[in-house]
Amino acid sequence: MLAEVLIIVPAVSAFRLNWLSDRLAAARTAALVLDAAPEGMIPPQLTRELLGSVGAITVALKRDDTRRLLASTDMPPEVDHHADLRDVGAWQAVSDAVDTLLAHNGRTIRVVGTPPRGGGFVEIVIDETPLRKAMLRFTRNVLLISFIVTALTGALVYLGLAWMFVRPMRRLTRRMVAFRENPSLPGPELEPMERMDEIGQAEREFVTMQQQIADTLQQKTHLAALGLAVSKINHDLRNLLSSVQLISDRLADIDDPAVQRFTPKLEAALDRAIAYCEHTLAYGKAVEPTPQRRMVALAALIGEVRDTLGLGANEEDGVGWIESIEDGLKVDADPDQLFRILLNLCRNAMEALSARAPNDPKRDQIRITGRREGGTVVIEVADTGPGVPQRARAHLFEPFQGSARRGGTGLGLAIAAELMQAHGGDIQLVPGTIGATFQLRIPDRPVDLEAHRAQRSHG
């Protein structure tokens, strides 16, 4: 609106000046005729025709300090307004144009301009009504043209905005609504535009997010089905293990040194297997039993892991086993949970080494070290295998993500990390080593002085 005012007002003022200039030009021509004719020789009829062609009531000419009335009607009206076109400023022209538009019909104005032969001025008195009507028509036409141009411009801008911004945003919105209503179903393919603005980036990010969410939902669906299958297997497997435990109890009654030596280990393995079955779904509920911590001889616990894996028999072929544990080293941990951690790590190392069979004990080795650093026990499980692939390191301790071998579930390291966190410790892959080296750090429990004093007082 402001732009139209800034355009129309100067245009109307210029139209008024041109209209008056045209009347003055006609008056100059008439003044030449009237001035050249002898006085009294022009018939009244010709005078009226000249005034009618000019559209004036009177025509006067001033030259050499002499003002001469060249033509006039019988009874000239009183002049209501004066307009001097010899020196008109921009603001004066705009003010006069507005005054003409707001004036009433029938007003008489006196217009002064430059004479045809220089010197003095030529002057006409005219009725302002034709000028006002012409200015109103001109203003109406300009407004109409401005409206048409504005409408066309607005339509082009609207179509451009709709094509460039509204259309892709609607497409993206429809895809979001469809994905919200049923995220499990693959919606119509959304090919992101190759545009580098915010809309293009939003489309690319939405496609990436949609794919990630769809993969996550699919994984959750598979996990739910897996949990149902495991719960069924758990029920039947626990019954089978109970039967095997009864058989192991009968084996204990056989008077054979070899049987008597291996029966306790078999019973311990069966007890652990039954306990694992009872807590099979615990990980799926994100709950692990609270560690029942006590001081455990680390060498004995590692020996159980070695015997479970069937290593350390000093065979000429197979995987070599090396232990380096500080004498009398004890760790403040839950023995069953620490056994699970070490068994997972050693089994992973054994499977990695067995992949390049036949094995050589001097080349393919598993090495376990244990030492105390202040109030923390540090255990390292290392192997001389191919190591952990780079692609698996980013999600090494995440469930179903960090498997480093074909067919692996990725649960072993995730369970080990969770159990270590429950002990207040951590597990990490040591970089820059041959093969894979995992380091466990298990801190001792802080001493509760108040409970210690209370125990001593009761003792």
Short mmCIF file of C-alpha atoms in Angstrom, two decimals:
data_model
loop_
_atom_site.label_atom_id
_atom_site.label_comp_id
_atom_site.label_asym_id
_atom_site.label_seq_id
_atom_site.Cartn_x
_atom_site.Cartn_y
_atom_site.Cartn_z
CA MET A 1 0.00 0.00 0.00
CA LEU A 2 2.76 2.45 0.88
CA ALA A 3 4.54 1.65 -2.41
CA GLU A 4 1.36 2.38 -4.35
CA VAL A 5 0.96 5.74 -2.59
CA LEU A 6 4.57 6.63 -3.36
CA ILE A 7 3.92 5.82 -7.03
CA ILE A 8 0.41 7.23 -7.54
CA VAL A 9 0.81 10.60 -5.85
CA PRO A 10 3.79 11.76 -8.01
CA ALA A 11 2.08 10.32 -11.11
CA VAL A 12 -1.14 12.28 -10.44
CA SER A 13 0.79 15.49 -9.78
CA ALA A 14 2.74 15.01 -13.02
CA PHE A 15 -0.54 14.37 -14.90
CA ARG A 16 -1.97 17.66 -13.55
CA LEU A 17 1.09 19.60 -14.64
CA ASN A 18 1.01 18.02 -18.11
CA TRP A 19 -2.70 18.73 -18.46
CA LEU A 20 -2.24 22.38 -17.54
CA SER A 21 0.86 22.60 -19.76
CA ASP A 22 -1.19 21.34 -22.71
CA ARG A 23 -3.78 24.09 -22.06
CA LEU A 24 -1.03 26.69 -21.86
CA ALA A 25 0.48 25.40 -25.14
CA ALA A 26 -2.89 25.79 -26.84
CA ALA A 27 -3.23 29.22 -25.22
CA ARG A 28 0.15 30.25 -26.61
CA THR A 29 -0.97 29.37 -30.14
CA ALA A 30 -4.17 31.29 -29.67
CA ALA A 31 -2.21 34.21 -28.20
CA LEU A 32 -0.06 34.35 -31.35
CA VAL A 33 -3.18 34.64 -33.52
CA LEU A 34 -4.89 37.15 -31.28
CA ASP A 35 -1.76 39.22 -30.76
CA ALA A 36 -0.99 39.43 -34.50
CA ALA A 37 -4.50 40.54 -35.50
CA PRO A 38 -5.35 44.24 -35.42
CA GLU A 39 -7.44 45.26 -32.47
CA GLY A 40 -11.11 44.78 -33.08
CA MET A 41 -10.64 42.80 -36.31
CA ILE A 42 -11.33 39.33 -34.85
CA PRO A 43 -15.03 38.45 -34.91
CA PRO A 44 -16.58 37.45 -31.55
CA GLN A 45 -17.52 34.04 -32.99
CA LEU A 46 -13.84 33.30 -33.77
CA THR A 47 -12.84 34.48 -30.31
CA ARG A 48 -15.30 32.07 -28.70
CA GLU A 49 -14.05 29.22 -30.89
CA LEU A 50 -10.43 29.98 -29.91
CA LEU A 51 -11.35 30.04 -26.23
CA GLY A 52 -13.32 26.78 -26.67
CA SER A 53 -10.38 25.06 -28.33
CA VAL A 54 -8.13 26.13 -25.49
CA GLY A 55 -10.75 25.32 -22.86
CA ALA A 56 -10.22 28.72 -21.27
CA ILE A 57 -12.47 31.51 -20.06
CA THR A 58 -9.90 34.25 -20.64
CA VAL A 59 -6.51 34.49 -22.32
CA ALA A 60 -4.09 37.26 -21.38
CA LEU A 61 -0.53 38.11 -22.39
CA LYS A 62 2.01 40.21 -20.53
CA ARG A 63 4.99 41.59 -22.40
CA ASP A 64 7.23 44.59 -21.73
CA ASP A 65 5.42 45.39 -18.49
CA THR A 66 2.16 45.56 -20.40
CA ARG A 67 -0.63 43.06 -19.65
CA ARG A 68 -3.11 42.64 -22.48
CA LEU A 69 -6.37 40.71 -22.34
CA LEU A 70 -6.52 38.93 -25.70
CA ALA A 71 -9.82 37.06 -25.33
CA SER A 72 -12.53 36.72 -22.74
CA THR A 73 -16.11 35.62 -22.28
CA ASP A 74 -18.81 38.19 -21.67
CA MET A 75 -18.74 37.83 -17.85
CA PRO A 76 -15.46 36.30 -16.46
CA PRO A 77 -16.01 34.56 -13.07
CA GLU A 78 -14.03 35.25 -9.92
CA VAL A 79 -10.76 33.32 -9.69
CA ASP A 80 -10.63 30.76 -6.78
CA HIS A 81 -7.07 29.47 -7.14
CA HIS A 82 -3.76 30.41 -8.77
CA ALA A 83 -1.25 28.04 -10.44
CA ASP A 84 2.10 29.33 -11.68
CA LEU A 85 3.83 26.73 -13.89
CA ARG A 86 6.98 28.74 -14.45
CA ASP A 87 8.66 27.51 -11.27
CA VAL A 88 6.92 24.59 -9.58
CA GLY A 89 8.71 22.46 -6.98
CA ALA A 90 8.01 18.79 -6.36
CA TRP A 91 6.28 19.30 -3.02
CA GLN A 92 4.25 22.21 -4.43
CA ALA A 93 3.14 20.07 -7.38
CA VAL A 94 2.02 17.25 -5.03
CA SER A 95 0.21 19.73 -2.76
CA ASP A 96 -1.62 21.37 -5.68
CA ALA A 97 -2.63 17.94 -7.07
CA VAL A 98 -4.10 16.86 -3.73
CA ASP A 99 -5.86 20.22 -3.42
CA THR A 100 -7.43 19.76 -6.86
CA LEU A 101 -8.66 16.26 -6.06
CA LEU A 102 -10.24 17.42 -2.81
CA ALA A 103 -11.75 20.61 -4.27
CA HIS A 104 -15.40 21.00 -5.25
CA ASN A 105 -16.59 21.12 -8.84
CA GLY A 106 -16.97 24.49 -10.55
CA ARG A 107 -13.87 26.10 -9.07
CA THR A 108 -12.06 28.60 -11.32
CA ILE A 109 -8.26 28.72 -11.47
CA ARG A 110 -5.75 31.10 -13.01
CA VAL A 111 -2.82 29.42 -14.77
CA VAL A 112 0.36 31.30 -15.63
CA GLY A 113 3.09 30.11 -17.98
CA THR A 114 5.92 31.24 -20.25
CA PRO A 115 4.80 33.29 -23.32
CA PRO A 116 5.58 32.05 -26.86
CA ARG A 117 8.15 34.75 -27.69
CA GLY A 118 9.74 35.16 -24.25
CA GLY A 119 9.39 37.98 -21.74
CA GLY A 120 6.44 38.33 -19.37
CA PHE A 121 3.93 35.50 -19.21
CA VAL A 122 0.82 34.05 -20.78
CA GLU A 123 -2.18 33.60 -18.52
CA ILE A 124 -5.44 31.68 -18.82
CA VAL A 125 -8.43 31.34 -16.57
CA ILE A 126 -10.13 27.96 -16.79
CA ASP A 127 -12.82 25.92 -15.09
CA GLU A 128 -11.08 23.31 -12.90
CA THR A 129 -13.88 20.73 -13.22
CA PRO A 130 -12.55 19.05 -16.45
CA LEU A 131 -9.08 18.89 -14.86
CA ARG A 132 -10.46 17.32 -11.70
CA LYS A 133 -12.49 14.75 -13.66
CA ALA A 134 -9.45 13.87 -15.80
CA MET A 135 -7.31 13.47 -12.67
CA LEU A 136 -9.93 11.20 -11.07
CA ARG A 137 -10.06 9.04 -14.22
CA PHE A 138 -6.28 8.88 -14.31
CA THR A 139 -6.11 7.95 -10.60
CA ARG A 140 -8.72 5.24 -11.12
CA ASN A 141 -6.83 3.81 -14.11
CA VAL A 142 -3.52 3.86 -12.25
CA LEU A 143 -5.10 2.13 -9.25
CA LEU A 144 -6.66 -0.48 -11.52
CA ILE A 145 -3.37 -1.15 -13.28
CA SER A 146 -1.56 -1.26 -9.92
CA PHE A 147 -4.11 -3.74 -8.61
CA ILE A 148 -3.72 -5.95 -11.68
CA VAL A 149 0.08 -5.81 -11.48
CA THR A 150 -0.03 -6.49 -7.74
CA ALA A 151 -2.41 -9.41 -8.21
CA LEU A 152 -0.25 -10.94 -10.93
CA THR A 153 2.89 -10.41 -8.87
CA GLY A 154 1.23 -11.90 -5.81
CA ALA A 155 0.04 -14.89 -7.82
CA LEU A 156 3.51 -15.49 -9.21
CA VAL A 157 5.05 -15.16 -5.72
CA TYR A 158 2.41 -17.53 -4.29
CA LEU A 159 2.99 -20.10 -7.03
CA GLY A 160 6.74 -19.80 -6.57
CA LEU A 161 6.51 -20.23 -2.79
CA ALA A 162 4.04 -23.09 -3.17
CA TRP A 163 6.33 -24.89 -5.62
CA MET A 164 9.59 -24.25 -3.79
CA PHE A 165 8.52 -24.52 -0.14
CA VAL A 166 4.87 -25.52 0.46
CA ARG A 167 4.86 -28.55 -1.86
CA PRO A 168 7.96 -30.24 -0.35
CA MET A 169 6.80 -29.40 3.18
CA ARG A 170 3.39 -30.97 2.50
CA ARG A 171 5.08 -34.07 1.11
CA LEU A 172 7.30 -34.28 4.18
CA THR A 173 4.30 -33.73 6.47
CA ARG A 174 2.30 -36.51 4.77
CA ARG A 175 5.24 -38.88 5.21
CA MET A 176 5.53 -37.95 8.89
CA VAL A 177 1.81 -38.51 9.48
CA ALA A 178 1.90 -41.88 7.70
CA PHE A 179 4.98 -42.92 9.67
CA ARG A 180 3.36 -41.84 12.95
CA GLU A 181 0.20 -43.83 12.25
CA ASN A 182 2.10 -47.05 11.52
CA PRO A 183 5.88 -46.89 12.01
CA SER A 184 6.30 -50.59 11.32
CA LEU A 185 5.11 -50.38 7.73
CA PRO A 186 7.49 -49.05 5.08
CA GLY A 187 5.84 -45.94 3.68
CA PRO A 188 6.22 -44.60 0.17
CA GLU A 189 9.77 -43.93 -0.84
CA LEU A 190 10.83 -40.36 -0.16
CA GLU A 191 13.68 -39.35 -2.39
CA PRO A 192 15.30 -36.28 -0.80
CA MET A 193 15.77 -33.37 -3.17
CA GLU A 194 19.29 -32.34 -3.99
CA ARG A 195 18.71 -28.93 -2.45
CA MET A 196 21.15 -27.57 0.10
CA ASP A 197 18.74 -25.41 2.12
CA GLU A 198 16.98 -26.26 5.38
CA ILE A 199 14.13 -28.14 3.67
CA GLY A 200 16.54 -30.43 1.84
CA GLN A 201 18.43 -31.07 5.06
CA ALA A 202 15.15 -31.80 6.89
CA GLU A 203 14.18 -34.35 4.24
CA ARG A 204 17.55 -36.10 4.41
CA GLU A 205 17.53 -36.16 8.22
CA PHE A 206 13.95 -37.49 8.26
CA VAL A 207 14.80 -40.32 5.87
CA THR A 208 17.79 -41.24 8.05
CA MET A 209 15.74 -41.04 11.25
CA GLN A 210 12.91 -43.08 9.73
CA GLN A 211 15.31 -45.83 8.67
CA GLN A 212 16.94 -45.92 12.10
CA ILE A 213 13.59 -46.07 13.91
CA ALA A 214 12.30 -48.75 11.54
CA ASP A 215 15.44 -50.82 12.13
CA THR A 216 15.08 -50.37 15.88
CA LEU A 217 11.42 -51.42 15.83
CA GLN A 218 12.28 -54.45 13.72
CA GLN A 219 15.04 -55.35 16.15
CA LYS A 220 12.66 -54.97 19.10
CA THR A 221 10.15 -57.23 17.35
CA HIS A 222 12.81 -59.87 16.79
CA LEU A 223 13.93 -59.53 20.41
CA ALA A 224 10.37 -60.05 21.64
CA ALA A 225 10.09 -63.19 19.55
CA LEU A 226 13.50 -64.30 20.78
CA GLY A 227 12.47 -63.71 24.39
CA LEU A 228 9.39 -65.87 23.96
CA ALA A 229 11.45 -68.65 22.38
CA VAL A 230 14.11 -68.45 25.09
CA SER A 231 11.50 -68.60 27.85
CA LYS A 232 10.14 -71.83 26.37
CA ILE A 233 13.63 -73.29 25.96
CA ASN A 234 14.50 -72.18 29.49
CA HIS A 235 11.58 -74.11 30.98
CA ASP A 236 12.47 -77.40 29.28
CA LEU A 237 16.23 -76.99 29.67
CA ARG A 238 15.92 -76.39 33.39
CA ASN A 239 14.01 -79.65 33.75
CA LEU A 240 16.69 -81.51 31.76
CA LEU A 241 19.47 -80.02 33.89
CA SER A 242 17.64 -81.05 37.04
CA SER A 243 17.61 -84.62 35.77
CA VAL A 244 21.32 -84.42 34.96
CA GLN A 245 21.95 -83.06 38.46
CA LEU A 246 20.26 -86.10 39.97
CA ILE A 247 22.51 -88.34 37.88
CA SER A 248 25.60 -86.42 39.03
CA ASP A 249 24.53 -86.96 42.64
CA ARG A 250 24.55 -90.72 42.01
CA LEU A 251 27.98 -90.46 40.38
CA ALA A 252 29.31 -89.09 43.65
CA ASP A 253 28.59 -92.45 45.26
CA ILE A 254 30.88 -94.34 42.83
CA ASP A 255 34.16 -95.28 44.50
CA ASP A 256 36.51 -94.22 41.70
CA PRO A 257 39.29 -91.63 42.15
CA ALA A 258 38.78 -90.10 38.72
CA VAL A 259 35.02 -89.88 39.22
CA GLN A 260 35.50 -88.41 42.69
CA ARG A 261 37.90 -85.80 41.25
CA PHE A 262 35.63 -84.60 38.42
CA THR A 263 32.22 -84.97 40.10
CA PRO A 264 32.50 -81.74 42.20
CA LYS A 265 33.42 -79.76 39.08
CA LEU A 266 30.48 -81.29 37.21
CA GLU A 267 28.13 -80.44 40.05
CA ALA A 268 29.43 -76.86 40.18
CA ALA A 269 28.96 -76.48 36.42
CA LEU A 270 25.42 -77.85 36.65
CA ASP A 271 24.58 -75.50 39.54
CA ARG A 272 25.78 -72.55 37.49
CA ALA A 273 23.83 -73.75 34.43
CA ILE A 274 20.63 -74.05 36.46
CA ALA A 275 21.20 -70.59 37.95
CA TYR A 276 21.73 -69.17 34.45
CA CYS A 277 18.47 -70.73 33.30
CA GLU A 278 16.62 -69.22 36.22
CA HIS A 279 17.90 -65.77 35.24
CA THR A 280 17.72 -66.19 31.46
CA LEU A 281 15.21 -63.39 30.98
CA ALA A 282 16.84 -61.07 33.50
CA TYR A 283 18.89 -59.32 30.83
CA GLY A 284 15.80 -58.75 28.73
CA LYS A 285 14.27 -56.96 31.74
CA ALA A 286 17.48 -54.89 32.13
CA VAL A 287 17.92 -56.40 35.63
CA GLU A 288 20.90 -58.40 36.87
CA PRO A 289 21.05 -59.87 40.39
CA THR A 290 22.87 -57.66 42.88
CA PRO A 291 26.46 -58.90 43.22
CA GLN A 292 27.04 -60.95 46.37
CA ARG A 293 30.58 -59.76 46.87
CA ARG A 294 33.20 -61.45 48.97
CA MET A 295 36.96 -61.95 48.86
CA VAL A 296 37.65 -64.61 46.23
CA ALA A 297 40.98 -66.23 45.39
CA LEU A 298 41.52 -65.17 41.80
CA ALA A 299 43.87 -68.04 40.89
CA ALA A 300 41.30 -70.67 41.91
CA LEU A 301 38.54 -68.92 39.97
CA ILE A 302 40.71 -68.72 36.84
CA GLY A 303 41.50 -72.41 37.26
CA GLU A 304 37.79 -73.21 37.08
CA VAL A 305 37.54 -71.20 33.86
CA ARG A 306 40.52 -73.09 32.44
CA ASP A 307 39.06 -76.49 33.35
CA THR A 308 35.64 -75.51 31.91
CA LEU A 309 37.26 -74.67 28.59
CA GLY A 310 39.46 -77.79 28.69
CA LEU A 311 42.71 -75.82 28.31
CA GLY A 312 46.09 -75.96 30.01
CA ALA A 313 46.77 -79.69 29.48
CA ASN A 314 50.19 -78.97 27.91
CA GLU A 315 49.21 -80.67 24.69
CA GLU A 316 51.41 -80.41 21.66
CA ASP A 317 48.61 -78.89 19.61
CA GLY A 318 45.65 -76.70 20.48
CA VAL A 319 45.47 -73.32 22.16
CA GLY A 320 48.11 -72.43 24.72
CA TRP A 321 47.19 -71.17 28.21
CA ILE A 322 49.38 -68.86 30.30
CA GLU A 323 48.56 -67.54 33.79
CA SER A 324 50.40 -64.81 35.63
CA ILE A 325 48.61 -64.08 38.92
CA GLU A 326 50.14 -62.43 41.96
CA ASP A 327 50.59 -64.86 44.81
CA GLY A 328 47.61 -64.87 47.17
CA LEU A 329 45.72 -62.28 45.12
CA LYS A 330 42.11 -61.97 46.18
CA VAL A 331 39.42 -59.91 44.50
CA ASP A 332 36.33 -58.41 46.14
CA ALA A 333 33.64 -59.71 43.76
CA ASP A 334 30.70 -62.02 43.25
CA PRO A 335 32.42 -65.31 42.28
CA ASP A 336 29.63 -66.49 39.95
CA GLN A 337 29.39 -63.20 38.10
CA LEU A 338 33.17 -62.83 37.81
CA PHE A 339 33.30 -66.42 36.53
CA ARG A 340 30.75 -65.50 33.83
CA ILE A 341 32.81 -62.49 32.80
CA LEU A 342 36.08 -64.39 32.55
CA LEU A 343 34.45 -67.36 30.84
CA ASN A 344 32.91 -65.09 28.18
CA LEU A 345 36.22 -63.35 27.48
CA CYS A 346 38.24 -66.58 27.37
CA ARG A 347 35.68 -68.35 25.20
CA ASN A 348 35.73 -65.44 22.74
CA ALA A 349 39.53 -65.62 22.65
CA MET A 350 39.46 -69.39 22.17
CA GLU A 351 36.98 -69.15 19.29
CA ALA A 352 39.06 -66.41 17.64
CA LEU A 353 42.19 -68.57 17.85
CA SER A 354 40.42 -71.78 16.77
CA ALA A 355 39.38 -70.06 13.52
CA ARG A 356 42.92 -70.53 12.19
CA ALA A 357 43.27 -74.23 13.00
CA PRO A 358 45.41 -76.26 13.24
CA ASN A 359 46.60 -74.35 16.29
CA ASP A 360 50.10 -74.11 17.62
CA PRO A 361 50.35 -73.57 21.44
CA LYS A 362 53.47 -71.47 20.93
CA ARG A 363 51.70 -69.16 18.51
CA ASP A 364 48.04 -69.30 19.55
CA GLN A 365 47.89 -68.40 23.23
CA ILE A 366 45.51 -67.02 25.84
CA ARG A 367 47.25 -65.10 28.60
CA ILE A 368 45.59 -64.02 31.87
CA THR A 369 47.32 -61.69 34.30
CA GLY A 370 46.16 -60.37 37.63
CA ARG A 371 47.63 -57.75 39.96
CA ARG A 372 46.58 -55.31 42.64
CA GLU A 373 46.97 -51.56 42.21
CA GLY A 374 46.10 -50.05 45.56
CA GLY A 375 42.41 -50.68 46.23
CA THR A 376 41.77 -52.01 42.71
CA VAL A 377 42.39 -55.45 41.20
CA VAL A 378 43.38 -55.34 37.52
CA ILE A 379 42.77 -58.45 35.39
CA GLU A 380 43.83 -58.67 31.75
CA VAL A 381 42.68 -61.33 29.29
CA ALA A 382 44.78 -61.30 26.11
CA ASP A 383 45.07 -63.49 23.06
CA THR A 384 47.32 -63.62 19.99
CA GLY A 385 44.44 -63.83 17.53
CA PRO A 386 43.44 -61.43 14.75
CA GLY A 387 42.08 -58.84 17.18
CA VAL A 388 38.77 -56.96 17.19
CA PRO A 389 37.70 -55.58 13.78
CA GLN A 390 37.55 -51.80 13.57
CA ARG A 391 33.88 -51.85 12.58
CA ALA A 392 32.92 -53.66 15.80
CA ARG A 393 34.78 -51.36 18.20
CA ALA A 394 32.28 -48.49 18.12
CA HIS A 395 29.50 -50.68 19.57
CA LEU A 396 31.64 -53.32 21.25
CA PHE A 397 29.76 -53.36 24.58
CA GLU A 398 26.24 -52.84 23.19
CA PRO A 399 23.87 -55.83 23.02
CA PHE A 400 23.40 -57.35 19.55
CA GLN A 401 25.74 -54.70 18.10
CA GLY A 402 29.31 -55.54 19.08
CA SER A 403 29.77 -59.06 17.76
CA ALA A 404 33.20 -59.41 16.18
CA ARG A 405 32.62 -62.79 14.51
CA ARG A 406 30.10 -64.28 12.12
CA GLY A 407 27.20 -65.91 13.96
CA GLY A 408 27.89 -64.11 17.25
CA THR A 409 25.03 -62.44 19.16
CA GLY A 410 27.02 -59.59 20.65
CA LEU A 411 25.62 -60.36 24.13
CA GLY A 412 28.74 -61.70 25.87
CA LEU A 413 30.64 -58.40 26.09
CA ALA A 414 27.44 -56.48 26.83
CA ILE A 415 26.71 -58.77 29.81
CA ALA A 416 30.32 -58.51 30.97
CA ALA A 417 30.16 -54.69 30.85
CA GLU A 418 26.90 -54.63 32.81
CA LEU A 419 28.25 -56.98 35.48
CA MET A 420 31.43 -54.89 35.79
CA GLN A 421 29.36 -51.75 36.27
CA ALA A 422 27.38 -53.51 39.01
CA HIS A 423 30.72 -54.06 40.78
CA GLY A 424 31.62 -50.39 40.41
CA GLY A 425 34.37 -51.26 37.91
CA ASP A 426 34.79 -51.17 34.17
CA ILE A 427 35.97 -53.18 31.18
CA GLN A 428 37.79 -51.80 28.17
CA LEU A 429 39.65 -52.94 25.08
CA VAL A 430 43.34 -52.04 25.40
CA PRO A 431 44.47 -50.42 22.14
CA GLY A 432 47.78 -51.08 20.39
CA THR A 433 48.23 -54.73 21.40
CA ILE A 434 48.75 -57.90 19.40
CA GLY A 435 45.43 -59.68 19.13
CA ALA A 436 42.78 -58.52 21.60
CA THR A 437 43.44 -57.51 25.21
CA PHE A 438 40.57 -56.76 27.60
CA GLN A 439 41.31 -55.09 30.92
CA LEU A 440 39.02 -55.46 33.96
CA ARG A 441 39.31 -53.08 36.90
CA ILE A 442 37.44 -54.13 40.05
CA PRO A 443 37.69 -51.75 43.02
CA ASP A 444 37.33 -52.98 46.59
CA ARG A 445 34.19 -52.02 48.44
CA PRO A 446 34.58 -48.93 50.63
CA VAL A 447 34.85 -49.73 54.32
CA ASP A 448 31.82 -48.69 56.40
CA LEU A 449 33.53 -47.49 59.59
CA GLU A 450 30.30 -47.22 61.58
CA ALA A 451 29.29 -50.79 60.76
CA HIS A 452 32.84 -51.96 61.48
CA ARG A 453 32.82 -50.32 64.93
CA ALA A 454 29.36 -51.73 65.66
CA GLN A 455 30.54 -55.22 64.71
CA ARG A 456 33.60 -54.91 66.96
CA SER A 457 31.54 -53.67 69.89
CA HIS A 458 29.15 -56.60 69.62
CA GLY A 459 32.09 -58.97 69.28
#
